Amino acid sequence: MSDLLKVSSNPHIRSKSTTVGIMAAVIVALLPAAGFGIYNFGLRALLVILVTIASTVLTEFLFGLYKKKLTVIDLSAVVTGLLLALNLPVNIPLWMAALGGVFAILVVKMLFGGLGQNFMNPALAARCFLLISFPLQMTDFACDAYSGATPLAIIKAGGGVDVTDMILGNTAGTIGETSMIALVAGACFLLLTGVIDLRIPGSYIVTFIVFIVLFGGRGFDPSYISAQLAGGGLMLGAFFMATDYVTRPITIKGQYLFGVFLGLMTGIFRLFGPSAEGVSYAIILGNLLVPLIEKVTRPVAFGKGGRRYEK
Amino acid sequence: MSKKSSFSTAGERLTNGLLKENPTFVLMLGMCPTLAVTTSAINGLGMGLTTTVVLMLSNLIISLLRGIIPNRVRIPAFIVIIASFVTAVQLLLEAYIPSLNEALGMYIPLIVVNCIILGRAESYAYSNPPIPSLFDGIGMGLGFSFALTCIGAVREFLGAGTFFDYPIMPDSYTPITIFILAPGAFFVLAALTAFQNYLKESREKVGKEARHIGSGCSEDCMNCSDKGCSKRFYDTTAVNQGKNDELEFIDMEKGDR
């Protein structure tokens, strides 16, 4: 008899990917952006990254000790810490970075049941927590190399920016958001290894471009569009945070819907909101809508459907 | 009812409201003023005491009138009684403590629809004699004041670095502004509720099985280390058993061939 006819209990098709493997891939993919941040902003950026990662890992470790279930080895705390650090300005006081790490892991992730149960991206929730708590320190981008205003803020104020610099990353901003090239390189690595797919980032970016063309007031202006795409952490958000396995919709249709929603919200926040940026709030709002999106787009079981079933 | 027993009922009502059925941390009533006015300890205390006065008097009057109020129109009757006391209290506050009146603003008239007051009228005062009802009102009101003051103090400390408007943190402290904004109210309320649940659970002497019935059981029997639990439906020993069965089955197939 052939091996195919062996009787065993399901699941019969297993994936070789593990949580640790996926998390490690995301860390590798974030390294170019982190490295460029350190090159761009100096060694203090490295310090911020290390402090944030240390605080997330330590929080998860201590909570694991308390719960007698050590989850820290799955590397997800490192990813959260790294993502959070890339979302912080280089001048942030170190204790604020550490506080953000504690908030991300303890309040957003562990209190809701740990990895897989958090309803919101921990790194982004911590960024918004810090942004609301310390608005001055979180928007102070001035450092040795740059005067302080981010390119998007300059555009919003009506000024002009150098698009080449924005794509390369030689601008003011948070540690990891400035270089579009480094982020896209990391994203390509994730796409090639199959960790993420293009459904959410693709529909997100396309919707955003359409929105900007329609309502941006400059029509189809390539330099304006590429400046909007390169600035404000759109690439970081679209490829690394909107695609978070835990907080994205499970259904394929739902993922497209999620991306479209994020694109719309980012466009609305950027063009009509008081701040020049809106990626983090858009993704957090999207995370909150995920249960509803999944409910609307729930696939019909095979063999069922059509009018007869609805009766 | 003898003097002593009514005295002990009164004491029991007081501790009931303060601890056992604390309206904020246990019953989760009156969340709207709890979340909205607790930006500082003094606001929390002011709101709590104002509510206490209204609660005490409305409980007393409703209890006295419980034989007269017809059952079918009791809710409108309660509202009329409560609303009269709220109006009186607001006028008094306006006259004597205008600063507190200004700080609490809209939330004083809203005491009329505070569900603690209506809830106590409906569930206790309407069916109990006046003296215990009065003490029930005092207990519940003080429990509410205590909870609001705690929430207010924590939020004020973290969000502004002060305690009853007295600065206690060094100047270098950067206040975590989110705690005096709306999200902070939810964080602090949840944290304090969790803390009092923790205290309560650790104090309660429960039997071995009783702890599985409460919220302590995650219902995740697969990953639970407690093998002696009677609610357990997933037997970890069965996994190895199943593997052996499978091997035997394959062996049998080979034998057939």
Coordinates of C-alpha atoms in Angstrom, one line a residue:
Chain A
M1 CA 0.0 0.0 0.0
S2 CA 1.2 3.5 -0.7
D3 CA 2.1 5.9 2.0
L4 CA -0.8 8.1 0.9
L5 CA -3.3 5.8 2.3
K6 CA -1.9 5.8 5.9
V7 CA -4.6 6.6 8.4
S8 CA -3.7 9.4 10.7
S9 CA -5.6 12.2 12.3
N10 CA -5.6 15.7 10.8
P11 CA -4.1 18.1 10.1
H12 CA -2.5 16.4 7.1
I13 CA -0.9 19.4 5.5
R14 CA 1.6 21.1 7.7
S15 CA 3.5 24.3 7.2
K16 CA 7.2 24.3 8.1
S17 CA 7.0 28.0 9.1
T18 CA 7.2 28.6 12.8
T19 CA 6.6 31.7 14.9
V20 CA 10.3 32.1 15.6
G21 CA 11.2 31.8 11.9
I22 CA 8.6 34.4 10.9
M23 CA 9.7 36.8 13.6
A24 CA 13.4 36.3 12.7
A25 CA 12.5 37.1 9.1
V26 CA 10.7 40.3 10.1
I27 CA 13.7 41.3 12.2
V28 CA 16.1 40.7 9.3
A29 CA 13.8 42.7 7.0
L30 CA 13.8 45.6 9.4
L31 CA 17.6 45.7 9.7
P32 CA 18.2 47.8 6.6
A33 CA 15.8 50.5 7.9
A34 CA 17.3 50.3 11.4
G35 CA 20.8 50.5 10.0
F36 CA 20.0 53.5 7.9
G37 CA 18.4 55.2 10.9
I38 CA 21.6 54.7 12.9
Y39 CA 23.7 56.0 9.9
N40 CA 21.3 58.9 9.4
F41 CA 20.8 60.0 13.0
G42 CA 23.9 58.8 14.8
L43 CA 24.6 56.4 17.6
R44 CA 21.8 57.8 19.8
A45 CA 19.4 56.0 17.4
L46 CA 21.1 52.7 18.2
L47 CA 20.8 53.5 21.9
V48 CA 17.0 54.2 21.5
I49 CA 16.6 50.9 19.6
L50 CA 18.5 48.9 22.2
V51 CA 16.6 50.5 25.1
T52 CA 13.2 49.9 23.5
I53 CA 14.0 46.3 22.7
A54 CA 15.4 45.7 26.2
S55 CA 12.2 47.1 27.8
T56 CA 9.9 45.0 25.6
V57 CA 11.9 41.8 26.1
L58 CA 12.3 42.3 29.8
T59 CA 8.6 43.1 30.3
E60 CA 7.6 39.9 28.4
F61 CA 10.2 37.9 30.4
L62 CA 8.9 39.2 33.7
F63 CA 5.3 38.6 32.8
G64 CA 6.2 35.1 31.7
L65 CA 7.8 34.5 35.0
Y66 CA 4.7 35.7 36.8
K67 CA 2.4 33.5 34.6
K68 CA 4.9 30.6 34.6
K69 CA 4.8 30.5 30.8
L70 CA 7.9 31.8 29.1
T71 CA 6.8 33.3 25.8
V72 CA 9.7 35.6 25.4
I73 CA 11.7 33.0 23.3
D74 CA 9.4 33.4 20.3
L75 CA 11.1 36.7 19.4
S76 CA 7.9 38.6 19.0
A77 CA 8.9 41.0 21.8
V78 CA 12.0 41.8 19.9
V79 CA 10.0 42.6 16.7
T80 CA 7.6 44.8 18.8
G81 CA 10.5 46.6 20.4
L82 CA 12.3 47.2 17.1
L83 CA 9.2 48.4 15.3
L84 CA 8.4 50.8 18.2
A85 CA 12.0 52.1 18.2
L86 CA 11.8 52.7 14.4
N87 CA 8.6 54.8 15.2
L88 CA 10.3 57.1 17.7
P89 CA 12.2 60.3 17.1
V90 CA 15.9 60.1 17.8
N91 CA 15.8 62.7 20.6
I92 CA 13.2 61.0 22.7
P93 CA 14.2 60.7 26.4
L94 CA 15.2 57.1 27.0
W95 CA 12.7 56.5 29.8
M96 CA 9.9 57.4 27.5
A97 CA 11.1 54.8 25.0
A98 CA 11.2 52.3 27.8
L99 CA 7.8 53.2 29.0
G100 CA 6.4 52.8 25.5
G101 CA 8.0 49.3 25.4
V102 CA 6.3 48.4 28.7
F103 CA 3.0 49.7 27.6
A104 CA 3.2 47.8 24.3
I105 CA 3.9 44.4 25.8
L106 CA 2.1 44.7 29.2
V107 CA -1.1 46.5 28.4
V108 CA -1.7 45.9 24.7
K109 CA -0.3 42.4 24.4
M110 CA 0.0 40.3 27.6
L111 CA -3.1 41.6 29.4
F112 CA -5.2 40.5 26.4
G113 CA -3.6 37.0 26.4
G114 CA -0.2 37.4 24.7
L115 CA 0.8 36.8 21.1
G116 CA -2.2 36.0 18.9
Q117 CA -4.7 37.6 21.2
N118 CA -3.8 41.3 21.0
F119 CA -6.5 43.3 19.2
M120 CA -4.1 46.0 18.2
N121 CA -0.6 46.2 16.9
P122 CA 1.4 46.7 20.2
A123 CA 4.1 48.8 18.7
L124 CA 1.7 51.2 17.1
A125 CA -0.5 51.4 20.2
A126 CA 2.6 52.3 22.2
R127 CA 3.5 54.9 19.6
C128 CA 0.1 56.5 19.9
F129 CA 0.2 56.2 23.7
L130 CA 3.5 58.2 23.6
L131 CA 2.2 60.6 21.0
I132 CA -0.8 61.5 23.2
S133 CA 1.2 61.6 26.4
F134 CA 4.3 63.5 25.2
P135 CA 3.3 65.5 22.1
L136 CA 6.3 67.8 22.4
Q137 CA 9.0 65.1 22.7
M138 CA 7.4 62.8 20.1
T139 CA 7.3 65.5 17.4
D140 CA 10.7 67.0 18.1
F141 CA 12.7 65.8 15.1
A142 CA 15.5 68.4 15.3
C143 CA 18.9 66.8 15.5
D144 CA 22.5 67.6 14.3
A145 CA 21.7 67.1 10.6
Y146 CA 18.2 68.4 10.2
S147 CA 16.2 71.5 11.3
G148 CA 13.2 69.6 12.6
A149 CA 10.3 69.8 10.3
T150 CA 9.5 66.5 8.5
P151 CA 9.0 66.6 4.7
L152 CA 5.3 66.0 5.1
A153 CA 4.9 68.9 7.5
I154 CA 6.8 71.1 5.0
I155 CA 4.4 69.9 2.2
K156 CA 1.4 70.6 4.4
A157 CA 2.7 74.1 5.2
G158 CA 3.0 74.7 1.4
G159 CA 6.8 74.3 1.0
G160 CA 8.7 72.2 -1.5
V161 CA 10.8 69.2 -0.7
D162 CA 13.5 67.2 -2.5
V163 CA 11.9 63.9 -3.5
T164 CA 15.2 62.2 -4.1
D165 CA 16.3 62.9 -0.5
M166 CA 13.0 61.5 0.7
I167 CA 13.4 58.3 -1.2
L168 CA 17.0 57.9 -0.1
G169 CA 16.1 58.9 3.5
N170 CA 18.2 62.0 4.1
T171 CA 15.3 63.8 5.9
A172 CA 14.1 64.4 9.4
G173 CA 11.6 62.0 10.9
T174 CA 11.5 59.0 13.2
I175 CA 14.4 56.6 13.2
G176 CA 13.0 54.1 10.8
E177 CA 10.6 55.9 8.6
T178 CA 12.8 58.1 6.5
S179 CA 14.4 55.8 4.0
M180 CA 12.0 54.4 1.5
I181 CA 14.7 52.4 -0.2
A182 CA 15.8 50.5 3.0
L183 CA 12.1 49.8 3.9
V184 CA 11.2 48.5 0.4
A185 CA 14.4 46.4 0.4
G186 CA 13.2 44.8 3.7
A187 CA 9.7 44.4 2.3
C188 CA 11.0 42.6 -0.8
F189 CA 12.8 40.2 1.4
L190 CA 9.6 39.5 3.3
L191 CA 7.6 39.1 0.0
L192 CA 10.2 36.8 -1.5
T193 CA 10.3 34.6 1.6
G194 CA 6.5 34.5 1.6
V195 CA 6.1 35.9 5.1
I196 CA 3.8 38.7 3.8
D197 CA 1.9 39.1 0.6
L198 CA 1.0 42.1 -1.4
R199 CA -2.8 42.1 -0.7
I200 CA -2.8 44.6 2.2
P201 CA 0.2 46.8 1.2
G202 CA -0.9 46.8 -2.4
S203 CA -4.5 47.8 -1.8
Y204 CA -3.4 50.2 0.9
I205 CA -0.9 52.1 -1.4
V206 CA -3.1 52.0 -4.5
T207 CA -6.1 53.4 -2.5
F208 CA -3.9 56.0 -1.0
I209 CA -2.5 57.1 -4.4
V210 CA -6.0 57.4 -5.8
F211 CA -7.2 59.4 -2.8
I212 CA -4.2 61.8 -3.0
V213 CA -4.7 62.3 -6.8
L214 CA -8.4 63.0 -6.3
F215 CA -8.3 65.2 -3.2
G216 CA -4.6 66.3 -2.9
G217 CA -5.3 69.5 -4.9
R218 CA -2.4 68.9 -7.2
G219 CA -3.9 66.4 -9.6
F220 CA -1.6 63.8 -11.0
D221 CA 1.7 65.2 -10.0
P222 CA 4.4 62.4 -9.8
S223 CA 6.7 64.3 -7.5
Y224 CA 4.0 65.1 -5.1
I225 CA 2.7 61.5 -5.1
S226 CA 6.1 60.0 -4.5
A227 CA 6.8 62.5 -1.7
Q228 CA 3.6 61.5 0.0
L229 CA 4.5 57.8 -0.5
A230 CA 8.0 58.2 0.8
G231 CA 7.1 60.3 3.8
G232 CA 5.5 59.7 7.1
G233 CA 6.1 56.1 7.6
L234 CA 3.7 54.9 4.9
M235 CA 6.1 52.2 3.7
L236 CA 6.9 51.1 7.3
G237 CA 3.2 51.0 8.1
A238 CA 2.0 49.3 5.0
F239 CA 4.6 46.5 4.8
F240 CA 5.5 45.9 8.4
M241 CA 2.6 46.9 10.6
A242 CA -0.6 46.6 8.6
T243 CA 0.5 43.0 7.7
D244 CA 0.9 41.9 11.3
Y245 CA -0.6 38.4 11.4
V246 CA -2.4 38.9 14.6
T247 CA -4.2 42.2 13.8
R248 CA -5.0 41.8 10.1
P249 CA -8.2 40.1 8.8
I250 CA -7.9 36.4 8.1
T251 CA -10.1 36.3 5.0
I252 CA -8.6 37.3 1.6
K253 CA -11.5 39.6 0.7
G254 CA -11.2 41.1 4.2
Q255 CA -7.5 41.8 3.6
Y256 CA -8.3 43.9 0.5
L257 CA -11.0 45.7 2.3
F258 CA -8.6 46.4 5.2
G259 CA -6.0 47.8 2.8
V260 CA -8.6 50.1 1.1
F261 CA -9.8 51.3 4.5
L262 CA -6.3 52.1 5.6
G263 CA -5.6 54.0 2.4
L264 CA -8.7 56.0 2.8
M265 CA -8.1 56.8 6.5
T266 CA -4.4 57.7 5.9
G267 CA -5.5 60.1 3.1
I268 CA -8.2 61.7 5.2
F269 CA -5.9 62.1 8.2
R270 CA -3.0 63.5 6.1
L271 CA -5.0 65.9 3.9
F272 CA -7.8 67.0 6.2
G273 CA -6.5 66.4 9.7
P274 CA -4.5 68.8 11.8
S275 CA -1.4 66.7 11.7
A276 CA 0.6 66.0 8.5
E277 CA 0.8 62.3 9.3
G278 CA -1.9 59.6 9.8
V279 CA -0.5 56.2 9.2
S280 CA -0.4 55.0 12.8
Y281 CA -3.9 56.2 13.7
A282 CA -5.2 54.7 10.4
I283 CA -3.7 51.3 11.1
I284 CA -5.0 51.3 14.7
L285 CA -8.5 52.2 13.6
G286 CA -8.2 49.5 11.0
N287 CA -7.1 47.0 13.7
L288 CA -10.3 47.8 15.7
L289 CA -12.4 47.2 12.6
V290 CA -10.9 43.8 11.9
P291 CA -13.6 41.7 13.7
L292 CA -16.3 43.5 11.7
I293 CA -14.4 43.1 8.4
E294 CA -14.0 39.4 9.1
K295 CA -17.7 39.1 9.9
V296 CA -18.7 40.8 6.6
T297 CA -16.3 38.8 4.5
R298 CA -16.7 35.4 6.0
P299 CA -16.4 32.8 3.2
V300 CA -19.3 30.5 2.6
A301 CA -18.5 26.8 3.3
F302 CA -17.9 24.7 0.2
G303 CA -21.1 23.2 -1.1
K304 CA -23.2 25.8 0.6
G305 CA -24.3 29.2 -0.7
G306 CA -26.6 30.5 -3.4
R307 CA -30.2 31.4 -2.8
R308 CA -31.4 28.1 -1.6
Y309 CA -29.1 28.1 1.4
E310 CA -30.2 31.6 2.4
K311 CA -33.8 30.4 2.7
Chain B
M1 CA -36.8 45.0 65.2
S2 CA -34.7 45.5 68.3
K3 CA -32.3 48.4 68.6
K4 CA -29.2 46.3 68.4
S5 CA -30.2 44.5 65.2
S6 CA -31.1 47.7 63.4
F7 CA -27.7 49.0 64.5
S8 CA -25.9 46.0 63.1
T9 CA -28.0 46.2 59.8
A10 CA -26.8 49.8 59.5
G11 CA -23.2 48.8 60.0
E12 CA -23.6 46.0 57.5
R13 CA -25.1 48.4 54.9
L14 CA -22.1 50.7 55.4
T15 CA -19.4 48.1 54.8
N16 CA -21.5 46.6 52.0
G17 CA -21.4 49.8 50.1
L18 CA -17.8 50.6 50.8
L19 CA -16.3 47.2 50.1
K20 CA -18.4 44.2 49.3
E21 CA -20.6 45.9 46.7
N22 CA -18.5 48.9 45.9
P23 CA -20.6 50.7 43.2
T24 CA -17.6 51.5 41.0
F25 CA -15.2 48.6 41.4
V26 CA -17.6 45.8 41.9
L27 CA -21.1 46.7 40.6
M28 CA -19.6 48.9 37.7
L29 CA -22.3 51.4 38.1
G30 CA -22.2 55.1 37.4
M31 CA -19.4 54.8 34.9
C32 CA -20.1 58.1 33.1
P33 CA -19.2 60.4 36.0
T34 CA -16.5 58.0 37.1
L35 CA -14.7 58.3 33.8
A36 CA -15.5 61.9 33.1
V37 CA -14.8 63.9 36.2
T38 CA -11.9 62.1 37.8
T39 CA -9.2 64.2 36.2
S40 CA -8.1 65.2 39.7
A41 CA -8.5 63.8 43.2
I42 CA -10.4 66.9 44.4
N43 CA -12.9 66.6 41.5
G44 CA -13.4 62.9 42.3
L45 CA -14.0 63.6 46.0
G46 CA -16.4 66.5 45.2
M47 CA -18.4 64.4 42.8
G48 CA -18.5 61.5 45.2
L49 CA -19.6 63.6 48.2
T50 CA -22.3 65.4 46.1
T51 CA -23.6 62.0 45.0
T52 CA -23.5 60.7 48.5
V53 CA -25.7 63.6 49.8
V54 CA -28.3 63.0 47.1
L55 CA -28.1 59.2 47.5
M56 CA -28.6 59.4 51.2
L57 CA -31.6 61.7 51.1
S58 CA -33.3 60.1 48.2
N59 CA -32.9 56.6 49.8
L60 CA -34.4 58.0 53.0
I61 CA -37.4 59.7 51.3
I62 CA -38.1 56.8 48.9
S63 CA -38.0 54.4 51.8
L64 CA -40.4 56.5 53.8
L65 CA -42.8 56.8 50.8
R66 CA -42.5 53.2 49.7
G67 CA -46.1 52.5 51.0
I68 CA -47.5 55.4 49.1
I69 CA -45.8 55.2 45.7
P70 CA -47.8 52.9 43.4
N71 CA -45.7 50.1 41.9
R72 CA -46.5 51.0 38.3
V73 CA -45.3 54.6 38.5
R74 CA -42.4 54.1 40.8
I75 CA -39.6 55.0 38.4
P76 CA -41.0 58.4 37.5
A77 CA -41.7 59.0 41.2
F78 CA -38.0 58.1 42.1
I79 CA -36.8 60.4 39.4
V80 CA -38.9 63.3 40.7
I81 CA -37.5 62.8 44.2
I82 CA -33.9 62.5 43.0
A83 CA -34.2 65.4 40.7
S84 CA -35.5 67.7 43.5
F85 CA -32.5 66.8 45.7
V86 CA -30.1 67.3 42.8
T87 CA -31.5 70.7 42.1
A88 CA -31.2 71.6 45.8
V89 CA -27.6 70.4 46.0
Q90 CA -26.7 72.2 42.8
L91 CA -28.0 75.5 44.1
L92 CA -26.1 75.0 47.3
L93 CA -22.9 74.2 45.5
E94 CA -23.4 77.3 43.2
A95 CA -23.8 79.4 46.3
Y96 CA -21.1 78.1 48.6
I97 CA -18.5 76.2 46.5
P98 CA -18.7 77.8 43.0
S99 CA -15.2 76.5 42.0
L100 CA -16.3 72.9 42.5
N101 CA -19.6 73.6 40.7
E102 CA -17.6 74.9 37.7
A103 CA -15.2 72.0 37.7
L104 CA -18.0 69.4 37.7
G105 CA -20.2 71.4 35.4
M106 CA -22.6 69.3 33.4
Y107 CA -22.1 66.3 35.6
I108 CA -24.1 67.7 38.6
P109 CA -27.4 67.8 36.8
L110 CA -26.6 64.4 35.4
I111 CA -26.6 62.9 38.9
V112 CA -30.4 62.6 38.3
V113 CA -29.8 59.8 35.9
N114 CA -26.9 58.3 37.8
C115 CA -27.6 54.6 37.8
I116 CA -26.2 54.1 41.3
I117 CA -29.0 56.3 42.8
L118 CA -31.8 54.8 40.8
G119 CA -30.4 51.3 41.3
R120 CA -30.3 51.7 45.1
A121 CA -33.8 53.2 45.1
E122 CA -35.1 50.3 43.1
S123 CA -33.2 47.4 44.7
Y124 CA -32.9 48.5 48.3
A125 CA -34.8 51.6 49.5
Y126 CA -38.1 50.7 47.9
S127 CA -38.3 47.5 49.8
N128 CA -36.6 48.2 53.1
P129 CA -37.2 50.4 56.2
P130 CA -35.8 54.0 56.3
I131 CA -32.9 53.7 58.7
P132 CA -31.1 50.8 56.9
S133 CA -31.9 52.6 53.6
L134 CA -30.3 55.8 54.9
F135 CA -27.2 53.8 55.8
D136 CA -27.2 52.0 52.5
G137 CA -27.1 55.4 50.8
I138 CA -24.3 56.5 53.0
G139 CA -22.3 53.3 52.5
M140 CA -22.8 53.3 48.7
G141 CA -22.1 57.0 48.5
L142 CA -18.9 56.7 50.5
G143 CA -17.9 53.7 48.4
F144 CA -18.4 55.8 45.3
S145 CA -16.5 58.8 46.8
F146 CA -13.6 56.5 47.8
A147 CA -13.4 54.9 44.3
L148 CA -13.6 58.3 42.5
T149 CA -11.0 59.8 44.8
C150 CA -8.6 56.9 44.2
I151 CA -9.1 57.1 40.4
G152 CA -8.7 60.9 40.6
A153 CA -5.6 60.7 42.7
V154 CA -3.8 58.2 40.5
R155 CA -4.7 60.1 37.3
E156 CA -3.7 63.4 38.8
F157 CA -0.4 61.9 40.1
L158 CA 0.6 60.4 36.8
G159 CA -0.9 63.0 34.5
A160 CA 0.0 66.2 36.3
G161 CA 2.5 65.2 39.0
T162 CA 0.4 66.6 41.8
F163 CA -1.7 65.3 44.7
F164 CA -4.8 67.3 45.6
D165 CA -3.2 70.2 43.6
Y166 CA -0.1 70.0 45.7
P167 CA 3.0 69.3 43.6
I168 CA 4.8 66.2 44.9
M169 CA 7.0 65.3 41.9
P170 CA 10.3 67.0 41.1
D171 CA 10.3 69.7 38.4
S172 CA 12.1 67.4 36.0
Y173 CA 9.1 65.0 35.9
T174 CA 7.4 65.1 32.6
P175 CA 3.7 64.4 33.2
I176 CA 2.2 61.5 31.2
T177 CA -0.6 63.6 29.8
I178 CA -2.7 60.7 28.5
F179 CA -3.7 60.0 32.1
I180 CA -5.7 63.2 32.5
L181 CA -7.3 62.6 29.1
A182 CA -10.1 60.2 28.4
P183 CA -8.1 57.1 27.6
G184 CA -6.3 57.4 31.0
A185 CA -9.6 57.1 32.8
F186 CA -10.2 53.7 31.3
F187 CA -6.6 52.5 32.0
V188 CA -6.8 53.6 35.7
L189 CA -10.3 52.3 36.3
A190 CA -9.3 48.9 34.8
A191 CA -6.1 48.7 36.7
L192 CA -7.7 49.6 40.1
T193 CA -10.6 47.2 39.5
A194 CA -8.1 44.4 38.7
F195 CA -6.1 45.3 41.8
Q196 CA -9.2 45.1 44.1
N197 CA -10.1 41.8 42.4
Y198 CA -6.6 40.5 43.1
L199 CA -6.9 41.6 46.8
K200 CA -10.3 40.0 47.1
E201 CA -9.2 36.7 45.5
S202 CA -6.1 36.3 47.5
R203 CA -8.1 36.9 50.7
E204 CA -10.8 34.5 49.9
K205 CA -10.2 31.0 51.3
V206 CA -11.5 28.8 48.5
G207 CA -11.5 25.1 48.2
K208 CA -9.4 23.3 45.7
E209 CA -12.1 23.0 43.1
A210 CA -13.8 26.4 43.7
R211 CA -10.9 28.2 42.0
H212 CA -11.6 26.5 38.7
I213 CA -15.2 27.7 38.7
G214 CA -14.2 31.4 39.0
S215 CA -12.4 33.5 36.5
G216 CA -9.1 31.8 37.4
C217 CA -9.8 29.0 34.9
S218 CA -8.8 29.8 31.4
E219 CA -10.9 26.9 30.0
D220 CA -7.8 26.0 28.1
C221 CA -7.6 22.4 29.4
M222 CA -5.1 21.5 26.7
N223 CA -2.3 23.8 28.0
C224 CA -3.4 23.5 31.7
S225 CA -0.9 21.9 34.0
D226 CA -3.5 21.0 36.6
K227 CA -4.1 17.3 35.9
G228 CA -6.3 16.7 38.9
C229 CA -9.0 19.2 37.9
S230 CA -12.5 17.7 37.8
K231 CA -13.6 20.0 35.0
R232 CA -10.8 18.7 32.8
F233 CA -12.2 17.3 29.6
Y234 CA -8.9 16.9 27.7
D235 CA -6.8 14.1 29.0
T236 CA -3.1 14.6 28.2
T237 CA -2.4 10.9 28.7
A238 CA -4.7 10.2 25.7
V239 CA -2.3 11.8 23.3
N240 CA 0.3 9.1 23.7
Q241 CA -2.3 6.5 23.7
G242 CA -3.5 7.7 20.3
K243 CA 0.0 7.5 18.8
N244 CA 0.3 3.9 20.0
D245 CA -3.0 3.1 18.4
E246 CA -1.9 4.5 15.1
L247 CA 1.3 2.5 15.1
E248 CA -0.5 -0.6 15.9
F249 CA -2.9 0.1 13.1
I250 CA -0.1 0.5 10.6
D251 CA 1.5 -2.7 11.8
M252 CA -1.8 -4.5 11.3
E253 CA -1.9 -3.2 7.7
K254 CA 1.6 -4.5 7.1
G255 CA 0.5 -7.8 8.5
D256 CA -2.4 -8.0 6.1
R257 CA -0.1 -7.5 3.2

